GROMACS .gro file of C-alpha atoms in nm:
model
  338
    1MET     CA    1   4.460  -0.611  -0.894
    2SER     CA    2   4.808  -0.460  -0.867
    3GLU     CA    3   4.943  -0.292  -0.557
    4SER     CA    4   4.953   0.040  -0.744
    5SER     CA    5   4.585   0.005  -0.828
    6ARG     CA    6   4.504  -0.068  -0.464
    7ASN     CA    7   4.696   0.235  -0.349
    8ARG     CA    8   4.507   0.474  -0.575
    9ILE     CA    9   4.163   0.316  -0.566
   10HIS     CA   10   4.043   0.541  -0.285
   11SER     CA   11   4.013   0.829  -0.533
   12VAL     CA   12   3.919   0.657  -0.859
   13GLU     CA   13   3.588   0.745  -1.024
   14LEU     CA   14   3.476   0.572  -1.345
   15THR     CA   15   3.195   0.675  -1.577
   16LEU     CA   16   3.014   0.356  -1.679
   17ASP     CA   17   2.914   0.330  -2.042
   18THR     CA   18   2.825   0.045  -2.275
   19ASN     CA   19   3.182  -0.017  -2.388
   20GLN     CA   20   3.315  -0.307  -2.184
   21ASP     CA   21   3.676  -0.218  -2.253
   22SER     CA   22   3.652   0.155  -2.187
   23VAL     CA   23   3.936   0.291  -1.975
   24SER     CA   24   3.918   0.576  -1.727
   25PRO     CA   25   4.185   0.848  -1.705
   26ASP     CA   26   4.310   0.659  -1.399
   27GLY     CA   27   4.397   0.361  -1.619
   28ILE     CA   28   4.144   0.110  -1.484
   29ASP     CA   29   3.900  -0.045  -1.731
   30ARG     CA   30   3.548  -0.160  -1.641
   31ARG     CA   31   3.652  -0.524  -1.606
   32GLY     CA   32   3.933  -0.415  -1.375
   33PHE     CA   33   3.684  -0.210  -1.178
   34LEU     CA   34   3.475  -0.517  -1.102
   35LYS     CA   35   3.786  -0.702  -0.992
   36CYS     CA   36   3.864  -0.416  -0.758
   37MET     CA   37   3.512  -0.437  -0.621
   38ALA     CA   38   3.617  -0.766  -0.462
   39TRP     CA   39   3.805  -0.551  -0.212
   40ALA     CA   40   3.467  -0.442  -0.075
   41GLY     CA   41   3.472  -0.757   0.135
   42THR     CA   42   3.790  -0.642   0.301
   43GLY     CA   43   3.712  -0.280   0.367
   44LEU     CA   44   3.580  -0.072   0.074
   45ILE     CA   45   3.231   0.052  -0.002
   46TRP     CA   46   3.140   0.125  -0.364
   47SER     CA   47   2.857   0.375  -0.394
   48PHE     CA   48   2.666   0.431  -0.717
   49ALA     CA   49   2.538   0.777  -0.802
   50GLY     CA   50   2.399   0.830  -1.148
   51GLY     CA   51   2.616   0.549  -1.286
   52VAL     CA   52   2.939   0.681  -1.131
   53PRO     CA   53   3.097   0.448  -0.872
   54VAL     CA   54   3.266   0.621  -0.578
   55SER     CA   55   3.475   0.435  -0.320
   56ARG     CA   56   3.533   0.504   0.046
   57VAL     CA   57   3.684   0.309   0.332
   58PHE     CA   58   3.449   0.098   0.542
   59GLY     CA   59   3.571   0.081   0.899
   60GLN     CA   60   3.399   0.181   1.221
   61THR     CA   61   3.053   0.238   1.080
   62HIS     CA   62   2.894   0.483   1.322
   63HIS     CA   63   3.101   0.787   1.229
   64GLU     CA   64   3.106   0.718   0.856
   65LEU     CA   65   2.737   0.643   0.818
   66LYS     CA   66   2.599   0.929   1.024
   67GLN     CA   67   2.495   1.114   0.706
   68SER     CA   68   2.314   0.811   0.567
   69ASP     CA   69   1.936   0.828   0.581
   70PHE     CA   70   1.914   0.458   0.653
   71SER     CA   71   2.070   0.118   0.611
   72PHE     CA   72   1.929  -0.233   0.588
   73ILE     CA   73   2.061  -0.588   0.589
   74GLN     CA   74   2.009  -0.865   0.336
   75ILE     CA   75   2.027  -1.225   0.455
   76SER     CA   76   1.954  -1.522   0.234
   77ASP     CA   77   1.923  -1.897   0.204
   78SER     CA   78   1.903  -1.991   0.572
   79HIS     CA   79   1.770  -2.339   0.476
   80ILE     CA   80   1.641  -2.410   0.826
   81GLY     CA   81   1.601  -2.788   0.854
   82PHE     CA   82   1.909  -2.874   0.646
   83ASN     CA   83   2.140  -3.105   0.843
   84LYS     CA   84   2.382  -3.265   0.598
   85PRO     CA   85   2.765  -3.260   0.623
   86ALA     CA   86   2.792  -2.922   0.446
   87ASN     CA   87   2.647  -2.771   0.768
   88ALA     CA   88   2.500  -2.982   1.044
   89ASP     CA   89   2.365  -2.679   1.235
   90VAL     CA   90   2.221  -2.412   1.005
   91THR     CA   91   2.027  -2.260   1.294
   92ALA     CA   92   2.356  -2.180   1.469
   93THR     CA   93   2.502  -2.007   1.164
   94LEU     CA   94   2.183  -1.804   1.114
   95GLN     CA   95   2.214  -1.698   1.477
   96ALA     CA   96   2.578  -1.605   1.414
   97ALA     CA   97   2.460  -1.381   1.129
   98LEU     CA   98   2.215  -1.206   1.363
   99ASP     CA   99   2.489  -1.168   1.625
  100LYS     CA  100   2.707  -0.999   1.364
  101ILE     CA  101   2.424  -0.764   1.272
  102GLY     CA  102   2.365  -0.687   1.639
  103ALA     CA  103   2.731  -0.590   1.680
  104TYR     CA  104   2.709  -0.313   1.420
  105SER     CA  105   2.738   0.033   1.571
  106SER     CA  106   2.493   0.164   1.309
  107VAL     CA  107   2.152   0.002   1.353
  108PRO     CA  108   1.980  -0.112   1.031
  109ASP     CA  109   1.619  -0.007   0.980
  110PHE     CA  110   1.508  -0.355   0.871
  111LEU     CA  111   1.615  -0.689   0.725
  112ILE     CA  112   1.537  -0.843   0.385
  113HIS     CA  113   1.543  -1.221   0.351
  114THR     CA  114   1.577  -1.325  -0.014
  115GLY     CA  115   1.436  -1.675   0.012
  116ASP     CA  116   1.492  -2.039   0.097
  117LEU     CA  117   1.396  -1.957   0.451
  118THR     CA  118   1.351  -2.331   0.511
  119HIS     CA  119   1.483  -2.646   0.347
  120SER     CA  120   1.163  -2.849   0.329
  121SER     CA  121   0.873  -2.607   0.398
  122LYS     CA  122   0.785  -2.786   0.721
  123PRO     CA  123   0.590  -2.603   0.995
  124ALA     CA  124   0.863  -2.675   1.251
  125GLU     CA  125   1.125  -2.522   1.021
  126PHE     CA  126   0.925  -2.203   0.980
  127ASP     CA  127   0.873  -2.198   1.359
  128THR     CA  128   1.248  -2.222   1.420
  129LEU     CA  129   1.317  -1.944   1.171
  130ASP     CA  130   1.065  -1.717   1.341
  131GLN     CA  131   1.212  -1.787   1.684
  132VAL     CA  132   1.563  -1.698   1.568
  133LEU     CA  133   1.461  -1.385   1.379
  134ILE     CA  134   1.281  -1.247   1.682
  135GLY     CA  135   1.633  -1.172   1.801
  136ALA     CA  136   1.685  -0.933   1.511
  137LYS     CA  137   1.443  -0.688   1.679
  138ARG     CA  138   1.375  -0.539   1.337
  139GLN     CA  139   1.103  -0.582   1.078
  140VAL     CA  140   1.188  -0.851   0.823
  141PHE     CA  141   1.067  -0.842   0.461
  142TYR     CA  142   1.058  -1.176   0.281
  143VAL     CA  143   1.038  -1.330  -0.063
  144PRO     CA  144   1.016  -1.709  -0.102
  145GLY     CA  145   1.272  -1.948  -0.245
  146GLU     CA  146   1.190  -2.270  -0.425
  147HIS     CA  147   1.245  -2.465  -0.101
  148ASP     CA  148   0.965  -2.259   0.057
  149THR     CA  149   0.713  -2.331  -0.219
  150SER     CA  150   0.791  -2.679  -0.356
  151VAL     CA  151   0.568  -2.875  -0.116
  152ASP     CA  152   0.239  -2.683  -0.127
  153ASP     CA  153   0.299  -2.416  -0.396
  154GLY     CA  154   0.385  -2.174  -0.119
  155LYS     CA  155   0.055  -2.181   0.073
  156MET     CA  156   0.224  -2.212   0.414
  157TYR     CA  157   0.471  -1.939   0.324
  158LEU     CA  158   0.189  -1.706   0.218
  159ASP     CA  159  -0.012  -1.781   0.532
  160ARG     CA  160   0.285  -1.674   0.746
  161TYR     CA  161   0.457  -1.401   0.545
  162GLY     CA  162   0.232  -1.305   0.255
  163LYS     CA  163  -0.034  -1.092   0.420
  164GLY     CA  164  -0.107  -0.792   0.200
  165SER     CA  165   0.092  -0.929  -0.094
  166LYS     CA  166  -0.035  -1.002  -0.443
  167GLY     CA  167  -0.045  -1.330  -0.635
  168ASN     CA  168   0.222  -1.570  -0.509
  169GLY     CA  169   0.367  -1.314  -0.270
  170TRP     CA  170   0.491  -1.013  -0.465
  171TYR     CA  171   0.457  -0.665  -0.318
  172SER     CA  172   0.621  -0.324  -0.290
  173PHE     CA  173   0.675  -0.063  -0.020
  174ASP     CA  174   0.838   0.276   0.021
  175HIS     CA  175   1.095   0.369   0.282
  176LYS     CA  176   1.248   0.716   0.316
  177GLY     CA  177   1.223   0.795  -0.053
  178VAL     CA  178   1.330   0.454  -0.186
  179HIS     CA  179   1.083   0.222  -0.359
  180PHE     CA  180   1.133  -0.147  -0.272
  181ILE     CA  181   0.988  -0.426  -0.486
  182GLY     CA  182   0.976  -0.790  -0.373
  183LEU     CA  183   0.934  -1.027  -0.668
  184VAL     CA  184   0.862  -1.400  -0.677
  185ASN     CA  185   1.036  -1.607  -0.945
  186VAL     CA  186   1.032  -1.955  -0.790
  187VAL     CA  187   0.676  -2.081  -0.846
  188GLN     CA  188   0.662  -2.120  -1.225
  189LEU     CA  189   1.004  -2.283  -1.255
  190GLU     CA  190   1.087  -2.397  -1.608
  191GLY     CA  191   1.455  -2.473  -1.578
  192MET     CA  192   1.517  -2.113  -1.479
  193GLY     CA  193   1.321  -1.876  -1.261
  194LYS     CA  194   1.012  -1.711  -1.404
  195LEU     CA  195   0.804  -1.409  -1.304
  196GLY     CA  196   0.498  -1.477  -1.516
  197GLN     CA  197   0.266  -1.240  -1.698
  198ALA     CA  198   0.040  -1.162  -1.401
  199GLN     CA  199   0.337  -1.039  -1.197
  200LEU     CA  200   0.479  -0.842  -1.489
  201ASP     CA  201   0.143  -0.671  -1.538
  202TRP     CA  202   0.139  -0.582  -1.168
  203LEU     CA  203   0.495  -0.449  -1.190
  204LYS     CA  204   0.402  -0.219  -1.477
  205GLN     CA  205   0.118  -0.077  -1.272
  206ASP     CA  206   0.335  -0.046  -0.960
  207LEU     CA  207   0.604   0.152  -1.141
  208GLY     CA  208   0.364   0.363  -1.343
  209GLY     CA  209   0.323   0.648  -1.097
  210LEU     CA  210   0.690   0.680  -0.998
  211LYS     CA  211   0.930   0.949  -1.119
  212GLY     CA  212   1.246   0.835  -1.295
  213SER     CA  213   1.452   0.992  -1.017
  214THR     CA  214   1.307   0.751  -0.757
  215PRO     CA  215   1.573   0.506  -0.633
  216ILE     CA  216   1.452   0.148  -0.683
  217VAL     CA  217   1.558  -0.165  -0.492
  218VAL     CA  218   1.434  -0.494  -0.637
  219PHE     CA  219   1.477  -0.818  -0.444
  220ALA     CA  220   1.395  -1.176  -0.540
  221HIS     CA  221   1.535  -1.523  -0.479
  222ILE     CA  222   1.670  -1.648  -0.812
  223PRO     CA  223   1.900  -1.399  -0.988
  224LEU     CA  224   1.720  -1.167  -1.227
  225TRP     CA  225   2.019  -1.177  -1.462
  226ALA     CA  226   2.176  -1.468  -1.649
  227VAL     CA  227   2.441  -1.582  -1.403
  228TYR     CA  228   2.459  -1.940  -1.537
  229PRO     CA  229   2.153  -2.062  -1.729
  230THR     CA  230   2.297  -2.414  -1.754
  231TRP     CA  231   2.223  -2.451  -1.384
  232GLY     CA  232   1.901  -2.250  -1.397
  233TRP     CA  233   2.074  -1.949  -1.240
  234GLY     CA  234   1.871  -1.682  -1.413
  235THR     CA  235   1.511  -1.570  -1.478
  236SER     CA  236   1.368  -1.641  -1.821
  237ASP     CA  237   1.144  -1.333  -1.847
  238SER     CA  238   1.352  -1.085  -1.648
  239GLU     CA  239   1.422  -0.873  -1.958
  240GLN     CA  240   1.054  -0.778  -1.967
  241ALA     CA  241   1.087  -0.647  -1.612
  242PHE     CA  242   1.404  -0.449  -1.689
  243ALA     CA  243   1.244  -0.290  -1.990
  244MET     CA  244   1.017  -0.117  -1.736
  245LEU     CA  245   1.303  -0.033  -1.498
  246ARG     CA  246   1.551   0.127  -1.740
  247ARG     CA  247   1.397   0.473  -1.713
  248PHE     CA  248   1.498   0.495  -1.347
  249GLY     CA  249   1.831   0.654  -1.263
  250SER     CA  250   1.920   0.417  -0.980
  251VAL     CA  251   1.817   0.050  -0.967
  252THR     CA  252   1.971  -0.205  -0.732
  253VAL     CA  253   1.881  -0.573  -0.766
  254LEU     CA  254   1.942  -0.811  -0.474
  255ASN     CA  255   1.918  -1.190  -0.510
  256GLY     CA  256   2.007  -1.507  -0.327
  257HIS     CA  257   1.986  -1.871  -0.447
  258ILE     CA  258   2.345  -1.920  -0.563
  259HIS     CA  259   2.505  -1.887  -0.216
  260GLN     CA  260   2.798  -1.668  -0.325
  261VAL     CA  261   2.876  -1.306  -0.406
  262MET     CA  262   2.855  -1.199  -0.769
  263GLN     CA  263   2.812  -0.848  -0.904
  264LYS     CA  264   2.735  -0.693  -1.238
  265VAL     CA  265   2.666  -0.335  -1.345
  266GLU     CA  266   2.472  -0.241  -1.658
  267GLY     CA  267   2.417   0.131  -1.695
  268ASN     CA  268   2.235   0.247  -1.382
  269VAL     CA  269   2.139  -0.106  -1.276
  270ALA     CA  270   2.360  -0.280  -1.018
  271PHE     CA  271   2.304  -0.655  -0.971
  272HIS     CA  272   2.421  -0.829  -0.655
  273THR     CA  273   2.386  -1.184  -0.523
  274ALA     CA  274   2.435  -1.271  -0.156
  275MET     CA  275   2.604  -1.544   0.039
  276SER     CA  276   2.398  -1.797   0.229
  277THR     CA  277   2.387  -1.830   0.605
  278ALA     CA  278   2.372  -2.211   0.564
  279PHE     CA  279   2.624  -2.353   0.315
  280PRO     CA  280   2.820  -2.250   0.003
  281GLN     CA  281   2.767  -2.367  -0.353
  282PRO     CA  282   3.031  -2.408  -0.625
  283ALA     CA  283   3.115  -2.129  -0.866
  284PRO     CA  284   2.934  -2.157  -1.201
  285GLY     CA  285   3.066  -2.453  -1.398
  286ALA     CA  286   3.316  -2.551  -1.128
  287ALA     CA  287   3.128  -2.874  -1.049
  288PRO     CA  288   2.898  -3.110  -1.241
  289SER     CA  289   2.594  -2.947  -1.080
  290PRO     CA  290   2.499  -2.695  -0.811
  291GLY     CA  291   2.429  -2.802  -0.456
  292PRO     CA  292   2.567  -2.794  -0.103
  293MET     CA  293   2.947  -2.775  -0.105
  294LYS     CA  294   3.134  -2.913   0.193
  295VAL     CA  295   3.433  -2.719   0.324
  296SER     CA  296   3.640  -2.785   0.633
  297ALA     CA  297   3.468  -2.690   0.959
  298ASP     CA  298   3.722  -2.417   1.032
  299LYS     CA  299   3.649  -2.253   0.693
  300LEU     CA  300   3.269  -2.276   0.689
  301ARG     CA  301   3.203  -1.931   0.834
  302ASP     CA  302   3.448  -1.780   0.585
  303VAL     CA  303   3.201  -1.864   0.304
  304LEU     CA  304   2.878  -1.770   0.483
  305GLY     CA  305   2.770  -1.413   0.539
  306ILE     CA  306   2.540  -1.113   0.516
  307THR     CA  307   2.500  -0.803   0.299
  308HIS     CA  308   2.482  -0.452   0.449
  309VAL     CA  309   2.325  -0.183   0.229
  310ASN     CA  310   2.351   0.189   0.309
  311PHE     CA  311   2.153   0.463   0.135
  312VAL     CA  312   2.244   0.834   0.139
  313ALA     CA  313   1.940   1.031   0.028
  314GLN     CA  314   2.118   1.361  -0.046
  315THR     CA  315   2.329   1.209  -0.323
  316HIS     CA  316   2.120   0.898  -0.400
  317GLN     CA  317   2.425   0.686  -0.320
  318LEU     CA  318   2.363   0.323  -0.238
  319ALA     CA  319   2.657   0.127  -0.099
  320ILE     CA  320   2.672  -0.252  -0.067
  321VAL     CA  321   2.916  -0.427   0.167
  322ASP     CA  322   2.935  -0.805   0.203
  323SER     CA  323   3.072  -0.951   0.527
  324SER     CA  324   3.157  -1.313   0.603
  325LEU     CA  325   3.050  -1.453   0.938
  326SER     CA  326   3.415  -1.501   1.033
  327GLY     CA  327   3.534  -1.162   0.908
  328ALA     CA  328   3.754  -1.327   0.643
  329PRO     CA  329   3.792  -1.158   0.302
  330ILE     CA  330   3.522  -1.250   0.051
  331GLU     CA  331   3.583  -1.395  -0.290
  332LEU     CA  332   3.387  -1.198  -0.549
  333HIS     CA  333   3.317  -1.361  -0.885
  334GLU     CA  334   3.332  -1.128  -1.182
  335MET     CA  335   3.065  -1.143  -1.452
  336PRO     CA  336   3.121  -0.986  -1.794
  337LEU     CA  337   2.939  -0.661  -1.863
  338ALA     CA  338   2.696  -0.621  -2.150
   0.00000   0.00000   0.00000
């Protein structure tokens, strides 16, 4: 992004349409817009209202967020129990994430954990996670990752975190006018994630009574869009879910699993993947296969982080800001728009 683009980006507003190469009067095309979104990690919030992105500076949060009805935090892929060279102390970096959250001047209403709570689904790992998250002093909503379900098909996860959920742990709830949907796409793995017909039938029923103006936040572990199918980074039957979601004016989809920030916007649907609190993974196709990526000890917290989401009810704006544990700028990977 050029210096001139950076200087004017505080006022740019683009109308998103289906033409990938469309250019706004300000001279920035949609692909360029996504590149500029990378600056969110260093101080910009992009808010989506009816498909129109609006930027504003993200600094001292208390003053700027006072009109927001609420905010919440996404954490992901804590992998408690992992102890290989990529991060020998994942409990410490999860605690660092909670310390960062605790330092915010605006207090989030709750936390969402988008899976791979543990590395091996062992009781002691779940115990450690619970002990650390007590320090959050906020309710935590969970969905499982494949590391939480691979040993016993998720029975231990459901016993601890699945009370009141349906099937393998899917559920929904409402908070201050926003409808949240936690989906499970890690149990019927067939190369990629899969929701399954029973969950899709439930989703249809869950959405049936909602008005199209209701803001929707969907969260799951594996991305619900085709990030990199070669590595299984996608969900095979996600299109069936989005066929039900397209009538809503504002849909935000939060995922984990790939341990890095990627964003994509299609119409009124904004897709976002989060960093891990445990270890990074390579960018799609940058290595022979996915997996823990070792970086130097002094750089580890640059590539771990959290996601802060703010919702303004009056305008239905939802702003997403990623922050590394160290405060270093975040690399955002651009995905092509449909």
